[in-house]
Coordinates of C-alpha atoms (C1' of nucleotides) in Angstrom, one line a residue:
Chain Y
M1 CA -110.9 161.9 -30.8
N2 CA -111.9 160.1 -33.7
A3 CA -110.4 156.7 -32.2
S4 CA -112.2 157.1 -29.1
R5 CA -115.5 157.3 -30.6
L6 CA -115.0 154.0 -32.4
R7 CA -115.5 150.9 -31.0
A8 CA -112.6 148.8 -30.0
D9 CA -113.1 146.0 -32.6
A10 CA -113.9 148.4 -35.3
A11 CA -110.7 150.4 -34.4
E12 CA -108.5 147.4 -34.3
N13 CA -110.1 146.3 -37.8
R14 CA -109.3 149.5 -39.1
A15 CA -106.0 149.2 -38.3
R16 CA -105.6 146.0 -39.8
I17 CA -107.0 146.9 -43.0
V18 CA -104.7 149.8 -43.4
E19 CA -101.7 147.5 -42.7
A20 CA -103.2 144.8 -44.8
A21 CA -103.2 147.5 -47.7
R22 CA -100.0 148.6 -47.3
S23 CA -98.4 145.1 -47.6
V24 CA -100.6 144.4 -50.7
V25 CA -99.6 147.6 -52.2
S26 CA -95.7 147.4 -51.5
A27 CA -96.1 143.6 -52.6
S28 CA -97.9 143.8 -56.0
G29 CA -98.0 147.5 -56.8
E30 CA -101.7 147.1 -57.0
L31 CA -104.5 147.5 -54.7
K32 CA -107.2 145.0 -55.0
L33 CA -110.0 145.6 -52.4
N34 CA -111.0 142.1 -51.8
A35 CA -107.4 141.2 -51.7
V36 CA -107.0 143.5 -48.8
A37 CA -110.3 142.5 -47.0
R38 CA -108.9 138.8 -47.3
R39 CA -105.6 139.7 -45.9
A40 CA -106.8 141.8 -43.3
G41 CA -109.3 138.8 -42.2
V42 CA -112.3 140.9 -42.5
G43 CA -115.4 141.1 -44.6
Q44 CA -115.9 143.2 -48.0
G45 CA -118.5 145.3 -46.0
T46 CA -116.0 146.1 -43.3
L47 CA -113.5 147.4 -45.6
Y48 CA -116.2 149.5 -47.3
R49 CA -117.4 150.8 -44.2
H50 CA -114.3 152.2 -43.1
F51 CA -113.0 153.1 -46.5
P52 CA -115.9 154.3 -49.0
T53 CA -114.0 154.4 -52.0
R54 CA -110.7 153.1 -53.1
E55 CA -109.1 156.8 -52.7
D56 CA -110.0 157.0 -49.0
L57 CA -108.0 153.9 -48.5
L58 CA -105.0 155.3 -50.6
A59 CA -105.3 158.5 -48.6
E60 CA -104.7 156.7 -45.5
V61 CA -102.0 154.4 -46.7
Y62 CA -100.1 157.5 -47.9
R63 CA -101.0 159.4 -45.2
H64 CA -97.4 159.8 -44.1
D65 CA -96.1 160.8 -47.4
V66 CA -98.8 163.7 -47.8
E67 CA -97.6 164.7 -44.2
E68 CA -94.3 165.3 -45.4
L69 CA -95.2 167.2 -48.6
V70 CA -97.3 169.7 -46.5
A71 CA -94.5 170.0 -44.1
A72 CA -92.0 170.8 -46.9
A73 CA -93.9 173.9 -48.1
P74 CA -93.3 176.4 -45.1
L75 CA -89.5 175.3 -44.9
L76 CA -89.1 176.0 -48.8
L77 CA -90.9 179.3 -48.3
A78 CA -88.4 180.1 -45.6
E79 CA -85.3 179.2 -47.8
H80 CA -86.2 180.6 -51.2
D81 CA -88.3 183.3 -53.3
P82 CA -91.7 182.3 -53.7
V83 CA -91.3 181.1 -57.3
T84 CA -88.3 179.0 -56.2
A85 CA -90.2 177.5 -53.4
L86 CA -93.1 176.7 -55.8
A87 CA -90.7 175.3 -58.2
R88 CA -88.8 173.2 -55.5
W89 CA -92.1 171.9 -54.4
F90 CA -93.6 170.6 -57.6
D91 CA -90.3 168.7 -58.0
R92 CA -91.0 167.2 -54.8
V93 CA -94.5 166.1 -55.8
A94 CA -93.0 164.9 -59.1
D95 CA -90.3 163.1 -56.9
Y96 CA -93.0 161.3 -54.8
A97 CA -95.1 160.7 -58.0
R98 CA -92.6 159.1 -60.2
V99 CA -92.0 156.1 -57.2
K100 CA -95.7 155.5 -56.2
R101 CA -97.8 156.7 -58.8
E102 CA -100.8 156.2 -56.0
V103 CA -99.6 159.3 -53.9
F104 CA -101.5 161.4 -56.2
A105 CA -104.9 159.7 -55.8
A106 CA -104.3 160.2 -51.7
V107 CA -103.1 164.0 -52.5
E108 CA -106.4 164.7 -54.5
V109 CA -108.6 162.9 -51.9
G110 CA -106.8 164.7 -49.1
V111 CA -107.4 167.9 -50.7
W112 CA -111.0 167.5 -51.1
Q113 CA -111.7 165.4 -47.9
D114 CA -113.6 168.2 -46.0
L115 CA -115.0 170.0 -49.3
S116 CA -118.3 170.6 -47.3
T117 CA -116.7 172.8 -44.7
G118 CA -115.1 175.1 -47.0
S119 CA -111.8 174.1 -45.8
V120 CA -109.1 172.7 -48.9
G121 CA -107.4 170.1 -46.6
P122 CA -104.0 169.9 -45.9
I123 CA -102.2 169.7 -49.1
G124 CA -104.8 172.5 -50.2
D125 CA -103.4 174.6 -47.4
A126 CA -99.7 174.1 -48.2
I127 CA -100.4 174.7 -51.9
T128 CA -102.5 177.9 -50.7
A129 CA -99.3 179.2 -48.6
L130 CA -97.1 178.9 -51.4
L131 CA -99.4 181.0 -53.8
D132 CA -100.6 183.7 -51.3
A133 CA -96.5 184.2 -50.8
G134 CA -95.9 184.7 -54.6
R135 CA -99.0 186.9 -54.9
A136 CA -97.8 189.3 -52.1
A137 CA -94.5 189.2 -53.7
G138 CA -96.2 190.0 -57.2
V139 CA -94.9 187.1 -59.1
V140 CA -98.0 184.6 -59.3
R141 CA -101.1 185.4 -60.7
P142 CA -103.7 186.3 -58.1
D143 CA -106.6 184.6 -60.0
V144 CA -105.6 181.0 -59.1
D145 CA -106.1 179.1 -56.1
A146 CA -105.2 175.4 -54.6
R147 CA -107.8 173.6 -56.7
D148 CA -106.6 174.8 -59.9
V149 CA -103.0 173.7 -59.1
I150 CA -104.1 170.4 -57.9
L151 CA -106.0 169.7 -61.3
L152 CA -103.1 171.0 -63.3
L153 CA -100.8 168.6 -61.2
G154 CA -103.1 165.8 -62.2
C155 CA -102.1 165.6 -65.5
L156 CA -99.1 163.9 -64.2
T157 CA -100.8 160.7 -63.6
R158 CA -101.3 160.1 -67.2
L159 CA -98.0 159.7 -68.1
D160 CA -96.9 156.3 -68.4
D161 CA -93.5 155.0 -67.2
A162 CA -91.7 155.2 -70.4
E163 CA -92.1 159.0 -70.9
W164 CA -92.0 159.8 -67.4
D165 CA -88.2 161.1 -67.1
T166 CA -88.6 163.2 -70.4
R167 CA -91.7 164.9 -69.4
A168 CA -92.7 165.4 -65.9
R169 CA -90.3 167.9 -64.9
H170 CA -91.0 169.8 -68.2
L171 CA -94.9 169.9 -67.9
L172 CA -94.4 171.1 -64.2
H173 CA -92.2 174.0 -66.0
V174 CA -94.9 175.0 -68.2
V175 CA -97.6 174.8 -65.2
L176 CA -95.4 177.1 -63.5
D177 CA -94.9 179.5 -66.2
G178 CA -98.7 179.6 -66.3
L179 CA -99.1 180.3 -62.5
R180 CA -96.7 183.2 -62.8
L181 CA -97.7 186.7 -63.5
R182 CA -96.5 188.1 -66.7
E183 CA -95.0 191.4 -66.4
G184 CA -95.8 193.6 -69.0
Chain D
M1 CA -107.9 149.8 -97.2
N2 CA -108.6 148.7 -93.8
A3 CA -112.3 147.5 -94.9
S4 CA -111.0 145.5 -97.5
R5 CA -108.7 143.1 -95.6
L6 CA -111.6 142.7 -93.4
R7 CA -113.7 139.8 -93.9
A8 CA -117.2 140.8 -94.9
D9 CA -119.1 139.4 -91.8
A10 CA -116.2 141.0 -89.7
A11 CA -116.8 144.2 -91.3
E12 CA -120.7 144.2 -90.7
N13 CA -119.9 143.2 -87.3
R14 CA -117.9 146.3 -86.5
A15 CA -120.2 148.6 -88.1
R16 CA -123.0 147.4 -85.8
I17 CA -120.7 147.4 -82.7
V18 CA -120.4 151.1 -83.5
E19 CA -123.8 151.9 -84.4
A20 CA -124.9 150.2 -81.1
A21 CA -122.5 152.1 -79.2
R22 CA -123.8 155.3 -80.5
S23 CA -127.2 154.6 -79.5
V24 CA -126.6 153.3 -76.1
V25 CA -124.6 156.3 -75.4
S26 CA -127.0 158.7 -76.4
A27 CA -129.8 156.9 -74.8
S28 CA -128.2 156.4 -71.2
G29 CA -125.3 158.7 -71.6
E30 CA -123.1 155.6 -70.4
L31 CA -121.4 153.0 -72.1
K32 CA -121.3 149.7 -70.8
L33 CA -119.6 147.4 -72.9
N34 CA -121.7 144.1 -72.4
A35 CA -124.8 146.1 -73.1
V36 CA -123.5 147.2 -76.6
A37 CA -122.4 143.7 -77.2
R38 CA -126.1 142.6 -76.5
R39 CA -127.8 145.4 -78.6
A40 CA -125.4 144.6 -81.5
G41 CA -126.3 141.2 -81.2
V42 CA -122.8 139.8 -81.0
G43 CA -120.5 137.9 -78.4
Q44 CA -118.3 139.7 -75.8
G45 CA -115.2 138.5 -77.5
T46 CA -116.3 139.9 -80.8
L47 CA -116.7 143.5 -79.4
Y48 CA -113.2 143.1 -77.6
R49 CA -111.6 142.0 -80.7
H50 CA -112.6 145.0 -82.7
F51 CA -112.2 147.4 -80.0
P52 CA -109.7 146.3 -77.2
T53 CA -110.4 149.0 -75.1
R54 CA -113.3 150.9 -74.0
E55 CA -111.4 154.1 -75.6
D56 CA -111.0 152.5 -78.7
L57 CA -114.8 152.4 -79.1
L58 CA -115.4 155.7 -77.8
A59 CA -112.8 157.1 -80.0
E60 CA -114.6 155.6 -83.1
V61 CA -118.1 156.6 -81.7
Y62 CA -116.8 160.1 -81.5
R63 CA -115.0 160.2 -84.6
H64 CA -116.9 162.9 -86.3
D65 CA -116.5 165.1 -83.3
V66 CA -112.9 164.9 -83.3
E67 CA -112.5 165.3 -87.0
E68 CA -114.3 168.8 -86.5
L69 CA -111.8 169.9 -84.0
V70 CA -109.1 168.7 -86.2
A71 CA -110.7 170.8 -89.0
A72 CA -110.9 173.9 -86.8
A73 CA -107.2 174.2 -86.6
P74 CA -106.3 175.4 -90.1
L75 CA -109.3 177.7 -90.1
L76 CA -108.6 179.5 -86.8
L77 CA -104.8 179.8 -87.9
A78 CA -106.2 181.5 -91.1
E79 CA -108.2 184.3 -89.3
H80 CA -106.0 184.7 -86.0
D81 CA -102.6 185.4 -84.9
P82 CA -101.3 182.1 -83.4
V83 CA -102.0 182.8 -79.8
T84 CA -105.7 183.9 -80.3
A85 CA -105.9 180.7 -82.5
L86 CA -104.7 178.7 -80.1
A87 CA -106.9 180.2 -77.4
R88 CA -110.1 179.8 -79.7
W89 CA -109.2 176.2 -80.2
F90 CA -109.1 175.5 -76.4
D91 CA -112.6 177.1 -76.2
R92 CA -113.8 174.6 -78.7
V93 CA -112.4 171.8 -77.0
A94 CA -114.2 173.2 -74.0
D95 CA -117.3 173.4 -75.4
Y96 CA -117.2 169.5 -76.9
A97 CA -115.8 168.3 -73.2
R98 CA -118.9 169.8 -71.3
V99 CA -121.4 168.2 -73.1
K100 CA -120.3 165.1 -73.8
R101 CA -117.1 164.4 -71.2
E102 CA -116.1 161.2 -73.1
V103 CA -115.1 163.0 -76.1
F104 CA -111.8 163.5 -74.1
A105 CA -111.1 159.9 -74.0
A106 CA -111.5 160.0 -77.9
V107 CA -109.0 162.5 -78.0
E108 CA -106.6 161.2 -76.1
V109 CA -106.6 157.6 -77.8
G110 CA -107.0 159.4 -81.3
V111 CA -103.6 161.2 -80.4
W112 CA -101.6 158.1 -79.5
Q113 CA -103.5 155.6 -81.8
D114 CA -100.3 155.2 -83.9
L115 CA -97.8 155.6 -81.5
S116 CA -95.8 152.9 -82.9
T117 CA -95.4 154.7 -86.3
G118 CA -94.1 157.9 -84.6
S119 CA -97.0 159.9 -85.8
V120 CA -98.9 161.2 -83.2
G121 CA -102.5 161.2 -84.9
P122 CA -104.8 163.8 -86.5
I123 CA -105.6 165.6 -83.2
G124 CA -101.8 166.0 -82.7
D125 CA -101.3 167.2 -85.9
A126 CA -103.8 170.0 -85.5
I127 CA -102.2 170.9 -82.2
T128 CA -98.8 170.7 -83.8
A129 CA -99.7 172.9 -86.5
L130 CA -101.0 175.4 -83.8
L131 CA -97.8 175.3 -81.6
D132 CA -95.8 175.7 -85.1
A133 CA -97.4 178.6 -86.0
G134 CA -96.8 180.2 -82.7
R135 CA -93.3 179.3 -82.5
A136 CA -92.6 180.7 -85.9
A137 CA -94.2 183.7 -84.8
G138 CA -92.2 183.7 -81.6
V139 CA -95.0 183.8 -79.2
V140 CA -94.9 180.0 -78.1
R141 CA -92.3 178.4 -76.1
P142 CA -90.3 176.1 -78.3
D143 CA -89.9 173.3 -76.0
V144 CA -93.5 172.1 -75.8
D145 CA -95.3 169.4 -78.2
A146 CA -98.7 168.2 -79.0
R147 CA -98.4 165.6 -76.3
D148 CA -97.5 168.1 -73.8
V149 CA -100.7 169.9 -74.6
I150 CA -102.9 166.9 -74.5
L151 CA -101.7 166.1 -71.1
L152 CA -102.4 169.7 -70.0
L153 CA -105.9 169.8 -71.4
G154 CA -106.6 166.0 -69.7
C155 CA -106.9 168.2 -66.5
L156 CA -110.5 169.1 -67.7
T157 CA -111.8 165.7 -67.1
R158 CA -111.3 165.6 -63.5
L159 CA -113.7 168.7 -63.1
D160 CA -117.1 168.1 -62.1
D161 CA -120.1 169.4 -63.5
A162 CA -120.7 171.8 -60.7
E163 CA -117.5 173.9 -60.6
W164 CA -117.3 173.4 -64.9
D165 CA -118.4 176.9 -65.3
T166 CA -116.3 178.5 -63.1
R167 CA -113.0 176.7 -63.7
A168 CA -112.5 175.4 -67.3
R169 CA -112.0 178.3 -69.3
H170 CA -109.7 179.8 -66.4
L171 CA -107.2 176.5 -66.5
L172 CA -107.1 177.1 -70.1
H173 CA -106.2 180.3 -69.5
V174 CA -103.6 179.4 -67.1
V175 CA -102.3 176.5 -69.4
L176 CA -102.3 178.9 -72.7
D177 CA -99.7 181.4 -70.4
G178 CA -97.8 178.4 -69.8
L179 CA -97.4 177.6 -73.5
R180 CA -96.6 181.3 -74.4
L181 CA -93.1 182.3 -74.6
R182 CA -92.2 184.9 -71.6
E183 CA -90.7 187.9 -73.3
G184 CA -87.9 189.2 -71.1
Chain N
dT1 C1' -117.5 123.7 -107.6
dG2 C1' -115.5 121.9 -103.6
dG3 C1' -112.4 121.4 -100.0
dA4 C1' -108.5 123.2 -96.8
dC5 C1' -107.3 126.6 -93.9
dA6 C1' -107.7 130.5 -91.3
dA7 C1' -109.8 134.3 -89.5
dC8 C1' -113.8 134.9 -86.8
dC9 C1' -117.3 134.0 -83.9
dG10 C1' -119.8 133.9 -79.3
dG11 C1' -120.4 132.9 -74.9
dA12 C1' -118.9 130.8 -70.7
dC13 C1' -115.6 132.1 -67.4
dA14 C1' -112.5 134.4 -63.8
dC15 C1' -112.1 138.4 -61.7
dC16 C1' -113.1 143.0 -59.3
dT17 C1' -116.1 146.2 -57.5
dG18 C1' -119.6 147.9 -54.9
dT19 C1' -124.3 147.0 -51.9
dC20 C1' -127.2 145.3 -48.8
dC21 C1' -128.8 142.8 -44.7
dG22 C1' -129.5 139.4 -40.9
dC23 C1' -126.5 138.3 -37.2
dT24 C1' -123.0 139.5 -33.5
dA25 C1' -121.2 141.2 -29.6
dA26 C1' -119.4 145.4 -27.7
dA27 C1' -120.5 149.4 -24.4
dG28 C1' -123.7 151.3 -21.1
dT29 C1' -127.3 150.7 -17.6
dC30 C1' -129.2 149.1 -13.4
Chain O
dG1 C1' -123.4 140.3 -13.7
dA2 C1' -127.7 140.4 -16.9
dC3 C1' -130.1 143.2 -20.1
dT4 C1' -130.9 146.4 -23.7
dT5 C1' -129.2 148.9 -27.3
dT6 C1' -126.9 149.6 -32.0
dA7 C1' -122.5 150.0 -34.1
dG8 C1' -120.4 147.2 -36.5
dC9 C1' -119.5 142.4 -38.5
dG10 C1' -119.0 139.7 -42.8
dG11 C1' -120.2 137.1 -46.7
dA12 C1' -123.8 136.4 -50.1
dC13 C1' -124.8 138.9 -54.4
dA14 C1' -125.7 141.7 -58.3
dG15 C1' -123.4 144.0 -62.1
dG16 C1' -119.3 145.0 -64.8
dT17 C1' -114.7 144.0 -67.2
dG18 C1' -112.0 141.7 -70.1
dT19 C1' -109.9 136.6 -71.3
dC20 C1' -110.0 132.4 -73.5
dC21 C1' -111.2 128.5 -76.6
dG22 C1' -114.1 125.2 -78.9
dG23 C1' -116.8 125.7 -83.2
dT24 C1' -118.2 128.1 -87.6
dT25 C1' -117.6 130.2 -91.7
dG26 C1' -116.0 133.2 -95.1
dT27 C1' -112.4 133.2 -98.6
dC28 C1' -108.9 131.2 -101.5
dC29 C1' -107.3 128.3 -104.7
dA30 C1' -107.4 124.5 -107.7

DNA sequence: TGGACAACCGGACACCTGTCCGCTAAAGTC
DNA sequence: GACTTTAGCGGACAGGTGTCCGGTTGTCCA
């Protein structure tokens, strides 16, 4: 649908840019926009037209990972009680994030990509499902939404590698506790 | 002590840079490093030698605010129970952050500025005091430290202005709940 | 007071980001 | 197949960041 509205050369360029970005990221761990453009054999303008911000490009590069994350939510809910499902899902986010920190940018942009429509994006939907289940079971506080959770998870991005192992899970536990309904 | 180990001209340059930064920030709301250097009448190299990163400069510019925040902690503890004190202190952080988002950068760098020495910086000390009081009273979970709190507070920086009013306090409540010890 | 040394200065430079605009060549029409 | 329209191309350019190094100038000691 989207592709068919693109001119043939534009579609090809877009694909080449994404591929170039992927290889630049996996080679250097960094993402330099002009390096991507050079490698893809396109001009800077072309790159920026297809992906206005660095995050848009990242979102495309990591779309596969994001989709996996999204798909995991209902599976976890089917197997576990809501709080455990949420905890496991957080663990999964942490796993992705340790290896490729950039996934977070993709997640964040993925969540808000159609902010205007009122929808909250695929990741937002996954989180909403987890929260809803918890609310229905009376174990998650009713006044949080997906955006809140995304924001809270965002604190992981500030961790540096050295402290990741000691702190990441721990922070997620604290966040999880904050999301749970306090009985009493 | 620090000043006396600096050469006279170096000290004066440093002061001029900070003053220039202050006026640039208050004039434009932004902080362009080369504009600061120009205004201070020093070269780029000089600026970067004194303040290796933008955050270092920000920390100096906002040191006054940071000190106020630090001073508030013991006062709040004297007047309120630990959890309330923590809540009020969070409110205070939010107040600063709304007006000048940059304060956060200052806070973060202020916390870690002498990471090597094992100390956690002035803000870190303030937070530690709040947490310790809560722990002693058995109302704050024992396994969190100042760094965790800073990280969690950091999520506020991702808020954009439009959603600040509806979300900031709310997020802080969730974080606070996560920090509290769950009875039962 | 003067000389030596190191700390310090300043701006040139290399790099990255993001924008703008004249030109090219696809896509649709007859 | 020629012609028009216009989406899309690409690279020049402006602006910002951070580094490097030859020259300068405080500071200390004799």
